[in-house]
Amino acid sequence: LSDVGPTMAEPFHLNTPLLESATMSRRVGTTVYLKMENSQPSGSFKIRGIGHLCGQVSPNRIVCSSGGNAGMAAAYVAKKMDLAATIVVPSSTPPLVIHRLLDQGAVVKTVGKVWDDADAEALRLAAKENLTYVPPFDHPLLWQGHASLISEVASSLGPAVKPGGVVLSVGGGGLLCGVVQGLKVVGWTDVPVVAVETVGADCFNAAVKAGRIVTLDDITSEAKCLGAKTVCQKAFEYSQGDSEVTIISELVTDQQALQAVETFLDEERVLVEMACGAALAAVYSGLIGRLQDQGRLPNSLAPLLVIVCGGSSIDMNQLKYLKEKLQT
């Protein structure tokens, strides 16, 4: 492989595998396809949107606020473009994420308790030092980049197969916006999206229930990469019918998300973070079956697409720590 990075016309992300899971398929009674975004160079789907944005705006020096995954994507892209990158993270960020960011050559600043605090500092730095601010989830170019995920799935499945639903995790809402836009691009607007958050990192669900944007008082979930206190406006608008796509907002507990991470490791031999475990828990906790019982998903369900969004904030030591903290 060449050490030369992508040109502006070439994407930074990979066309990731679409795998069929026999064990998950057996659980829900229909074929389950896994879009393995954990295999992206930066470890998560974030590289799609951030790579697309950086390729469009021709940045100079980059600053990005992140709980981990957006920062890893920004640091990776900056390294490929031979640019300096400053990543601002909250104090809740695991040390292993900081080490990985430093390995990518980024400057890391730790500011505040939650992502919102880090984001305020990133915006301040961008203005003060004339840096290019790279948002982690709230920008149309990010959503355009993330939409490529659905185009890849459509290409892999072929015209004869259409999913009966898409399951994904929601943090700030960038992936959700990208998936909705991708479904529109490929003509799958009748495919519902099951958007899953953990209790305590549930800004999207809170907004859906309230019928307005809600800012959480704090992030109490251990799924820190879902930890935006306010969902982006576009994701909320999509939830209120500003798209042709039905969005079903659901919650799982931290314990269910962590159990999903462990089960996925056992059955699929892949370790992902708790933020990703939220989506996986929709299958493992029986949530999909309950939605079918409630008539919100059809009993005869076409293949289910689960987005394995990945994550940088997990290793065996972190998994052990989470197990002890949550006592699973």
PDB file of C-alpha atoms in Angstrom, residues 33-295:
ATOM      1  CA  TYR A  33     -27.230  -7.909   8.099  1.00  0.00           C
ATOM      2  CA  LEU A  34     -24.424  -6.128   9.912  1.00  0.00           C
ATOM      3  CA  LYS A  35     -22.818  -3.072   8.326  1.00  0.00           C
ATOM      4  CA  MET A  36     -19.362  -3.291   9.905  1.00  0.00           C
ATOM      5  CA  GLU A  37     -18.385   0.345  10.352  1.00  0.00           C
ATOM      6  CA  ASN A  38     -16.033  -0.728  13.145  1.00  0.00           C
ATOM      7  CA  SER A  39     -13.608  -1.713  10.369  1.00  0.00           C
ATOM      8  CA  GLN A  40     -13.164   1.876   9.161  1.00  0.00           C
ATOM      9  CA  PRO A  41      -9.574   3.224   9.430  1.00  0.00           C
ATOM     10  CA  SER A  42     -10.547   5.447  12.355  1.00  0.00           C
ATOM     11  CA  GLY A  43     -12.647   2.750  14.022  1.00  0.00           C
ATOM     12  CA  SER A  44     -16.128   4.115  13.337  1.00  0.00           C
ATOM     13  CA  PHE A  45     -18.550   5.507  10.748  1.00  0.00           C
ATOM     14  CA  LYS A  46     -17.452   9.065  11.633  1.00  0.00           C
ATOM     15  CA  ILE A  47     -14.727   8.950   8.983  1.00  0.00           C
ATOM     16  CA  ARG A  48     -17.393   9.042   6.252  1.00  0.00           C
ATOM     17  CA  GLY A  49     -18.796  12.425   7.168  1.00  0.00           C
ATOM     18  CA  ILE A  50     -15.651  14.043   8.513  1.00  0.00           C
ATOM     19  CA  GLY A  51     -13.597  12.863   5.558  1.00  0.00           C
ATOM     20  CA  HIS A  52     -16.236  14.189   3.166  1.00  0.00           C
ATOM     21  CA  LEU A  53     -16.410  17.545   4.952  1.00  0.00           C
ATOM     22  CA  CYS A  54     -12.648  18.015   5.056  1.00  0.00           C
ATOM     23  CA  GLY A  55     -12.350  17.086   1.406  1.00  0.00           C
ATOM     24  CA  GLN A  56     -14.901  19.772   0.526  1.00  0.00           C
ATOM     25  CA  VAL A  57     -13.782  22.705   2.678  1.00  0.00           C
ATOM     26  CA  SER A  58      -9.975  22.458   2.212  1.00  0.00           C
ATOM     27  CA  PRO A  59      -9.098  23.078   5.877  1.00  0.00           C
ATOM     28  CA  ASN A  60      -5.852  24.542   7.188  1.00  0.00           C
ATOM     29  CA  ARG A  61      -5.474  23.427  10.799  1.00  0.00           C
ATOM     30  CA  ILE A  62      -8.296  21.364  12.287  1.00  0.00           C
ATOM     31  CA  VAL A  63      -9.998  21.565  15.654  1.00  0.00           C
ATOM     32  CA  CYS A  64     -12.680  19.047  16.604  1.00  0.00           C
ATOM     33  CA  SER A  65     -14.617  18.383  19.801  1.00  0.00           C
ATOM     34  CA  SER A  66     -15.241  14.753  20.531  1.00  0.00           C
ATOM     35  CA  GLY A  67     -15.963  12.007  22.995  1.00  0.00           C
ATOM     36  CA  GLY A  68     -13.586   9.877  20.930  1.00  0.00           C
ATOM     37  CA  ASN A  69     -14.829   8.745  17.529  1.00  0.00           C
ATOM     38  CA  ALA A  70     -15.171  12.089  15.757  1.00  0.00           C
ATOM     39  CA  GLY A  71     -11.777  13.049  17.125  1.00  0.00           C
ATOM     40  CA  MET A  72     -10.206   9.862  15.821  1.00  0.00           C
ATOM     41  CA  ALA A  73     -11.709  10.506  12.393  1.00  0.00           C
ATOM     42  CA  ALA A  74     -10.562  14.135  12.364  1.00  0.00           C
ATOM     43  CA  ALA A  75      -7.056  13.165  13.510  1.00  0.00           C
ATOM     44  CA  TYR A  76      -6.847  10.450  10.851  1.00  0.00           C
ATOM     45  CA  VAL A  77      -7.973  12.780   8.069  1.00  0.00           C
ATOM     46  CA  ALA A  78      -5.635  15.538   9.255  1.00  0.00           C
ATOM     47  CA  LYS A  79      -2.708  13.132   9.222  1.00  0.00           C
ATOM     48  CA  LYS A  80      -3.553  12.006   5.685  1.00  0.00           C
ATOM     49  CA  MET A  81      -3.840  15.641   4.561  1.00  0.00           C
ATOM     50  CA  ASP A  82      -0.619  16.588   6.392  1.00  0.00           C
ATOM     51  CA  LEU A  83      -2.455  19.061   8.626  1.00  0.00           C
ATOM     52  CA  ALA A  84      -2.229  19.818  12.331  1.00  0.00           C
ATOM     53  CA  ALA A  85      -5.199  18.698  14.423  1.00  0.00           C
ATOM     54  CA  THR A  86      -6.333  19.692  17.895  1.00  0.00           C
ATOM     55  CA  ILE A  87      -8.941  17.441  19.480  1.00  0.00           C
ATOM     56  CA  VAL A  88     -10.822  18.753  22.506  1.00  0.00           C
ATOM     57  CA  VAL A  89     -12.293  16.014  24.702  1.00  0.00           C
ATOM     58  CA  PRO A  90     -14.232  16.024  27.995  1.00  0.00           C
ATOM     59  CA  SER A  91     -12.772  14.563  31.184  1.00  0.00           C
ATOM     60  CA  SER A  92     -15.067  11.529  30.817  1.00  0.00           C
ATOM     61  CA  THR A  93     -12.971  10.359  27.848  1.00  0.00           C
ATOM     62  CA  PRO A  94     -11.144   7.076  28.607  1.00  0.00           C
ATOM     63  CA  PRO A  95      -7.330   7.318  28.647  1.00  0.00           C
ATOM     64  CA  LEU A  96      -7.077   4.774  25.842  1.00  0.00           C
ATOM     65  CA  VAL A  97      -8.881   7.214  23.500  1.00  0.00           C
ATOM     66  CA  ILE A  98      -6.440   9.987  24.375  1.00  0.00           C
ATOM     67  CA  HIS A  99      -3.505   7.657  23.699  1.00  0.00           C
ATOM     68  CA  ARG A 100      -4.960   6.703  20.315  1.00  0.00           C
ATOM     69  CA  LEU A 101      -5.473  10.355  19.396  1.00  0.00           C
ATOM     70  CA  LEU A 102      -1.872  11.125  20.331  1.00  0.00           C
ATOM     71  CA  ASP A 103      -0.721   8.163  18.229  1.00  0.00           C
ATOM     72  CA  GLN A 104      -2.423   9.823  15.240  1.00  0.00           C
ATOM     73  CA  GLY A 105      -0.312  12.922  15.856  1.00  0.00           C
ATOM     74  CA  ALA A 106      -3.098  15.098  17.256  1.00  0.00           C
ATOM     75  CA  VAL A 107      -2.802  17.640  20.046  1.00  0.00           C
ATOM     76  CA  VAL A 108      -5.321  16.708  22.755  1.00  0.00           C
ATOM     77  CA  LYS A 109      -6.950  19.150  25.164  1.00  0.00           C
ATOM     78  CA  THR A 110      -9.185  17.963  27.996  1.00  0.00           C
ATOM     79  CA  VAL A 111     -11.860  20.515  28.889  1.00  0.00           C
ATOM     80  CA  GLY A 112     -15.028  20.153  30.962  1.00  0.00           C
ATOM     81  CA  LYS A 113     -17.090  17.201  32.081  1.00  0.00           C
ATOM     82  CA  VAL A 114     -19.169  16.434  28.982  1.00  0.00           C
ATOM     83  CA  TRP A 115     -18.878  16.878  25.213  1.00  0.00           C
ATOM     84  CA  ASP A 116     -20.828  20.149  25.250  1.00  0.00           C
ATOM     85  CA  ASP A 117     -18.070  21.723  27.392  1.00  0.00           C
ATOM     86  CA  ALA A 118     -15.381  20.477  25.007  1.00  0.00           C
ATOM     87  CA  ASP A 119     -17.325  21.781  22.027  1.00  0.00           C
ATOM     88  CA  ALA A 120     -17.502  25.285  23.492  1.00  0.00           C
ATOM     89  CA  GLU A 121     -13.711  25.256  23.860  1.00  0.00           C
ATOM     90  CA  ALA A 122     -13.234  23.962  20.292  1.00  0.00           C
ATOM     91  CA  LEU A 123     -15.342  26.812  18.945  1.00  0.00           C
ATOM     92  CA  ARG A 124     -13.354  29.305  21.035  1.00  0.00           C
ATOM     93  CA  LEU A 125     -10.062  27.929  19.701  1.00  0.00           C
ATOM     94  CA  ALA A 126     -11.337  28.023  16.129  1.00  0.00           C
ATOM     95  CA  ALA A 127     -12.158  31.712  16.451  1.00  0.00           C
ATOM     96  CA  LYS A 128      -9.043  32.678  18.397  1.00  0.00           C
ATOM     97  CA  GLU A 129      -6.448  30.742  16.380  1.00  0.00           C
ATOM     98  CA  ASN A 130      -8.136  30.728  12.949  1.00  0.00           C
ATOM     99  CA  LEU A 131      -8.593  26.960  12.936  1.00  0.00           C
ATOM    100  CA  THR A 132     -11.064  25.027  10.801  1.00  0.00           C
ATOM    101  CA  TYR A 133     -13.779  23.802  13.147  1.00  0.00           C
ATOM    102  CA  VAL A 134     -14.886  20.262  12.320  1.00  0.00           C
ATOM    103  CA  PRO A 135     -18.227  19.516  14.003  1.00  0.00           C
ATOM    104  CA  PRO A 136     -18.721  15.930  15.165  1.00  0.00           C
ATOM    105  CA  PHE A 137     -22.348  15.512  14.056  1.00  0.00           C
ATOM    106  CA  ASP A 138     -24.185  18.713  13.105  1.00  0.00           C
ATOM    107  CA  HIS A 139     -23.375  19.706   9.515  1.00  0.00           C
ATOM    108  CA  PRO A 140     -24.949  18.913   6.095  1.00  0.00           C
ATOM    109  CA  LEU A 141     -21.613  17.754   4.651  1.00  0.00           C
ATOM    110  CA  LEU A 142     -21.270  15.218   7.470  1.00  0.00           C
ATOM    111  CA  TRP A 143     -24.713  13.830   6.687  1.00  0.00           C
ATOM    112  CA  GLN A 144     -23.887  13.615   2.987  1.00  0.00           C
ATOM    113  CA  GLY A 145     -20.820  11.579   3.856  1.00  0.00           C
ATOM    114  CA  HIS A 146     -22.694   9.259   6.193  1.00  0.00           C
ATOM    115  CA  ALA A 147     -25.380   8.673   3.535  1.00  0.00           C
ATOM    116  CA  SER A 148     -22.806   6.706   1.534  1.00  0.00           C
ATOM    117  CA  LEU A 149     -23.274   3.900   4.040  1.00  0.00           C
ATOM    118  CA  ILE A 150     -26.806   3.205   2.781  1.00  0.00           C
ATOM    119  CA  SER A 151     -25.746   3.445  -0.866  1.00  0.00           C
ATOM    120  CA  GLU A 152     -23.158   0.752  -0.185  1.00  0.00           C
ATOM    121  CA  VAL A 153     -25.740  -1.484   1.470  1.00  0.00           C
ATOM    122  CA  ALA A 154     -28.120  -1.081  -1.500  1.00  0.00           C
ATOM    123  CA  SER A 155     -25.315  -1.959  -3.880  1.00  0.00           C
ATOM    124  CA  SER A 156     -24.345  -5.027  -1.835  1.00  0.00           C
ATOM    125  CA  LEU A 157     -27.903  -6.348  -1.468  1.00  0.00           C
ATOM    126  CA  GLY A 158     -28.901  -5.683  -5.064  1.00  0.00           C
ATOM    127  CA  PRO A 159     -32.268  -4.517  -6.387  1.00  0.00           C
ATOM    128  CA  ALA A 160     -34.146  -7.635  -5.272  1.00  0.00           C
ATOM    129  CA  VAL A 161     -33.577  -7.102  -1.525  1.00  0.00           C
ATOM    130  CA  LYS A 162     -34.743  -4.196   0.623  1.00  0.00           C
ATOM    131  CA  PRO A 163     -34.384  -4.075   4.418  1.00  0.00           C
ATOM    132  CA  GLY A 164     -37.432  -4.217   6.632  1.00  0.00           C
ATOM    133  CA  GLY A 165     -35.775  -1.806   9.032  1.00  0.00           C
ATOM    134  CA  VAL A 166     -32.513  -0.102   9.950  1.00  0.00           C
ATOM    135  CA  VAL A 167     -31.244  -0.179  13.527  1.00  0.00           C
ATOM    136  CA  LEU A 168     -28.713   2.412  14.671  1.00  0.00           C
ATOM    137  CA  SER A 169     -27.431   4.228  17.752  1.00  0.00           C
ATOM    138  CA  VAL A 170     -28.064   7.937  18.265  1.00  0.00           C
ATOM    139  CA  GLY A 171     -25.759  10.404  19.996  1.00  0.00           C
ATOM    140  CA  GLY A 172     -25.941  13.892  18.526  1.00  0.00           C
ATOM    141  CA  GLY A 173     -27.907  12.673  15.517  1.00  0.00           C
ATOM    142  CA  GLY A 174     -25.367  12.821  12.695  1.00  0.00           C
ATOM    143  CA  LEU A 175     -25.593   9.139  11.775  1.00  0.00           C
ATOM    144  CA  LEU A 176     -29.389   9.258  11.913  1.00  0.00           C
ATOM    145  CA  CYS A 177     -29.467  12.247   9.543  1.00  0.00           C
ATOM    146  CA  GLY A 178     -27.072  10.539   7.165  1.00  0.00           C
ATOM    147  CA  VAL A 179     -29.040   7.297   7.145  1.00  0.00           C
ATOM    148  CA  VAL A 180     -32.333   9.115   6.491  1.00  0.00           C
ATOM    149  CA  GLN A 181     -30.725  10.973   3.589  1.00  0.00           C
ATOM    150  CA  GLY A 182     -29.209   7.731   2.304  1.00  0.00           C
ATOM    151  CA  LEU A 183     -32.594   5.997   2.403  1.00  0.00           C
ATOM    152  CA  LYS A 184     -33.993   8.834   0.289  1.00  0.00           C
ATOM    153  CA  VAL A 185     -31.149   8.545  -2.213  1.00  0.00           C
ATOM    154  CA  VAL A 186     -31.713   4.819  -2.833  1.00  0.00           C
ATOM    155  CA  GLY A 187     -35.520   5.033  -2.775  1.00  0.00           C
ATOM    156  CA  TRP A 188     -36.022   3.217   0.539  1.00  0.00           C
ATOM    157  CA  THR A 189     -38.129   5.867   2.266  1.00  0.00           C
ATOM    158  CA  ASP A 190     -40.627   3.204   3.384  1.00  0.00           C
ATOM    159  CA  VAL A 191     -37.915   1.492   5.474  1.00  0.00           C
ATOM    160  CA  PRO A 192     -38.337   2.466   9.152  1.00  0.00           C
ATOM    161  CA  VAL A 193     -35.376   3.434  11.319  1.00  0.00           C
ATOM    162  CA  VAL A 194     -35.102   2.203  14.906  1.00  0.00           C
ATOM    163  CA  ALA A 195     -33.013   4.848  16.676  1.00  0.00           C
ATOM    164  CA  VAL A 196     -31.607   3.580  19.980  1.00  0.00           C
ATOM    165  CA  GLU A 197     -30.063   5.484  22.882  1.00  0.00           C
ATOM    166  CA  THR A 198     -29.036   4.544  26.399  1.00  0.00           C
ATOM    167  CA  VAL A 199     -30.898   5.905  29.396  1.00  0.00           C
ATOM    168  CA  GLY A 200     -28.898   8.906  30.600  1.00  0.00           C
ATOM    169  CA  ALA A 201     -27.642   9.832  27.113  1.00  0.00           C
ATOM    170  CA  ASP A 202     -31.074  10.217  25.569  1.00  0.00           C
ATOM    171  CA  CYS A 203     -31.320  13.751  24.172  1.00  0.00           C
ATOM    172  CA  PHE A 204     -33.075  12.563  21.001  1.00  0.00           C
ATOM    173  CA  ASN A 205     -35.695  10.495  22.826  1.00  0.00           C
ATOM    174  CA  ALA A 206     -36.301  13.373  25.248  1.00  0.00           C
ATOM    175  CA  ALA A 207     -36.876  15.719  22.308  1.00  0.00           C
ATOM    176  CA  VAL A 208     -39.227  13.264  20.589  1.00  0.00           C
ATOM    177  CA  LYS A 209     -41.281  12.878  23.779  1.00  0.00           C
ATOM    178  CA  ALA A 210     -41.387  16.621  24.457  1.00  0.00           C
ATOM    179  CA  GLY A 211     -42.065  17.626  20.860  1.00  0.00           C
ATOM    180  CA  ARG A 212     -39.238  20.164  21.062  1.00  0.00           C
ATOM    181  CA  ILE A 213     -35.474  20.265  21.395  1.00  0.00           C
ATOM    182  CA  VAL A 214     -34.475  19.337  24.953  1.00  0.00           C
ATOM    183  CA  THR A 215     -31.119  19.886  26.632  1.00  0.00           C
ATOM    184  CA  LEU A 216     -30.306  17.237  29.223  1.00  0.00           C
ATOM    185  CA  ASP A 217     -29.055  18.379  32.625  1.00  0.00           C
ATOM    186  CA  ASP A 218     -26.187  15.888  32.503  1.00  0.00           C
ATOM    187  CA  ILE A 219     -24.927  12.731  30.818  1.00  0.00           C
ATOM    188  CA  THR A 220     -25.271   9.883  33.311  1.00  0.00           C
ATOM    189  CA  SER A 221     -24.866   6.937  30.922  1.00  0.00           C
ATOM    190  CA  GLU A 222     -21.549   5.123  30.610  1.00  0.00           C
ATOM    191  CA  ALA A 223     -22.015   5.194  26.813  1.00  0.00           C
ATOM    192  CA  LYS A 224     -20.070   8.448  26.738  1.00  0.00           C
ATOM    193  CA  CYS A 225     -19.808   8.580  22.957  1.00  0.00           C
ATOM    194  CA  LEU A 226     -23.587   9.054  22.865  1.00  0.00           C
ATOM    195  CA  GLY A 227     -23.163  11.915  25.289  1.00  0.00           C
ATOM    196  CA  ALA A 228     -24.439  15.052  23.588  1.00  0.00           C
ATOM    197  CA  LYS A 229     -26.852  16.923  25.859  1.00  0.00           C
ATOM    198  CA  THR A 230     -28.781  18.324  22.859  1.00  0.00           C
ATOM    199  CA  VAL A 231     -29.592  16.526  19.607  1.00  0.00           C
ATOM    200  CA  CYS A 232     -29.033  18.366  16.337  1.00  0.00           C
ATOM    201  CA  GLN A 233     -31.972  20.294  14.902  1.00  0.00           C
ATOM    202  CA  LYS A 234     -32.164  18.287  11.679  1.00  0.00           C
ATOM    203  CA  ALA A 235     -32.488  14.952  13.503  1.00  0.00           C
ATOM    204  CA  PHE A 236     -35.323  16.382  15.573  1.00  0.00           C
ATOM    205  CA  GLU A 237     -37.036  17.699  12.447  1.00  0.00           C
ATOM    206  CA  TYR A 238     -36.801  14.264  10.856  1.00  0.00           C
ATOM    207  CA  SER A 239     -38.430  12.754  13.961  1.00  0.00           C
ATOM    208  CA  GLN A 240     -41.336  15.184  13.611  1.00  0.00           C
ATOM    209  CA  GLY A 241     -42.175  14.103  10.079  1.00  0.00           C
ATOM    210  CA  ASP A 242     -39.813  16.347   8.109  1.00  0.00           C
ATOM    211  CA  SER A 243     -38.880  13.342   5.975  1.00  0.00           C
ATOM    212  CA  GLU A 244     -40.692  10.438   4.419  1.00  0.00           C
ATOM    213  CA  VAL A 245     -38.908   8.007   6.750  1.00  0.00           C
ATOM    214  CA  THR A 246     -40.540   6.648   9.915  1.00  0.00           C
ATOM    215  CA  ILE A 247     -38.223   6.974  12.920  1.00  0.00           C
ATOM    216  CA  ILE A 248     -38.863   4.880  16.026  1.00  0.00           C
ATOM    217  CA  SER A 249     -37.023   6.268  19.067  1.00  0.00           C
ATOM    218  CA  GLU A 250     -36.236   3.710  21.778  1.00  0.00           C
ATOM    219  CA  LEU A 251     -34.087   3.404  24.900  1.00  0.00           C
ATOM    220  CA  VAL A 252     -32.028   0.615  26.417  1.00  0.00           C
ATOM    221  CA  THR A 253     -30.225   0.570  29.741  1.00  0.00           C
ATOM    222  CA  ASP A 254     -26.466   0.737  30.171  1.00  0.00           C
ATOM    223  CA  GLN A 255     -26.598  -2.842  31.400  1.00  0.00           C
ATOM    224  CA  GLN A 256     -28.390  -3.969  28.227  1.00  0.00           C
ATOM    225  CA  ALA A 257     -25.902  -2.099  26.031  1.00  0.00           C
ATOM    226  CA  LEU A 258     -22.941  -3.622  27.844  1.00  0.00           C
ATOM    227  CA  GLN A 259     -24.474  -7.093  27.723  1.00  0.00           C
ATOM    228  CA  ALA A 260     -24.905  -6.608  23.978  1.00  0.00           C
ATOM    229  CA  VAL A 261     -21.210  -5.694  23.664  1.00  0.00           C
ATOM    230  CA  GLU A 262     -20.251  -8.912  25.476  1.00  0.00           C
ATOM    231  CA  THR A 263     -22.648 -11.087  23.476  1.00  0.00           C
ATOM    232  CA  PHE A 264     -21.446  -9.571  20.213  1.00  0.00           C
ATOM    233  CA  LEU A 265     -17.852 -10.299  21.224  1.00  0.00           C
ATOM    234  CA  ASP A 266     -18.730 -13.903  22.051  1.00  0.00           C
ATOM    235  CA  GLU A 267     -20.844 -14.589  18.969  1.00  0.00           C
ATOM    236  CA  GLU A 268     -19.324 -12.375  16.269  1.00  0.00           C
ATOM    237  CA  ARG A 269     -15.738 -12.149  17.629  1.00  0.00           C
ATOM    238  CA  VAL A 270     -15.772  -8.344  17.428  1.00  0.00           C
ATOM    239  CA  LEU A 271     -15.329  -5.858  20.284  1.00  0.00           C
ATOM    240  CA  VAL A 272     -17.279  -2.589  19.995  1.00  0.00           C
ATOM    241  CA  GLU A 273     -17.988   0.185  22.479  1.00  0.00           C
ATOM    242  CA  MET A 274     -21.158   0.694  24.512  1.00  0.00           C
ATOM    243  CA  ALA A 275     -22.447   3.411  22.187  1.00  0.00           C
ATOM    244  CA  CYS A 276     -22.562   0.754  19.476  1.00  0.00           C
ATOM    245  CA  GLY A 277     -23.942  -1.766  21.961  1.00  0.00           C
ATOM    246  CA  ALA A 278     -27.095   0.348  22.204  1.00  0.00           C
ATOM    247  CA  ALA A 279     -28.050  -0.602  18.637  1.00  0.00           C
ATOM    248  CA  LEU A 280     -27.023  -4.227  19.112  1.00  0.00           C
ATOM    249  CA  ALA A 281     -29.158  -4.387  22.250  1.00  0.00           C
ATOM    250  CA  ALA A 282     -32.244  -3.809  20.095  1.00  0.00           C
ATOM    251  CA  VAL A 283     -31.730  -7.373  18.898  1.00  0.00           C
ATOM    252  CA  TYR A 284     -30.240  -8.985  21.998  1.00  0.00           C
ATOM    253  CA  SER A 285     -32.698  -7.484  24.515  1.00  0.00           C
ATOM    254  CA  GLY A 286     -35.789  -8.422  22.514  1.00  0.00           C
ATOM    255  CA  LEU A 287     -36.663  -4.821  21.601  1.00  0.00           C
ATOM    256  CA  ILE A 288     -37.277  -5.702  17.942  1.00  0.00           C
ATOM    257  CA  GLY A 289     -39.748  -8.402  18.984  1.00  0.00           C
ATOM    258  CA  ARG A 290     -41.550  -5.985  21.300  1.00  0.00           C
ATOM    259  CA  LEU A 291     -41.888  -3.441  18.482  1.00  0.00           C
ATOM    260  CA  GLN A 292     -43.401  -6.195  16.345  1.00  0.00           C
ATOM    261  CA  ASP A 293     -45.832  -7.130  19.136  1.00  0.00           C
ATOM    262  CA  GLN A 294     -46.837  -3.447  19.375  1.00  0.00           C
ATOM    263  CA  GLY A 295     -47.460  -3.270  15.640  1.00  0.00           C
TER     264      GLY A 295
END
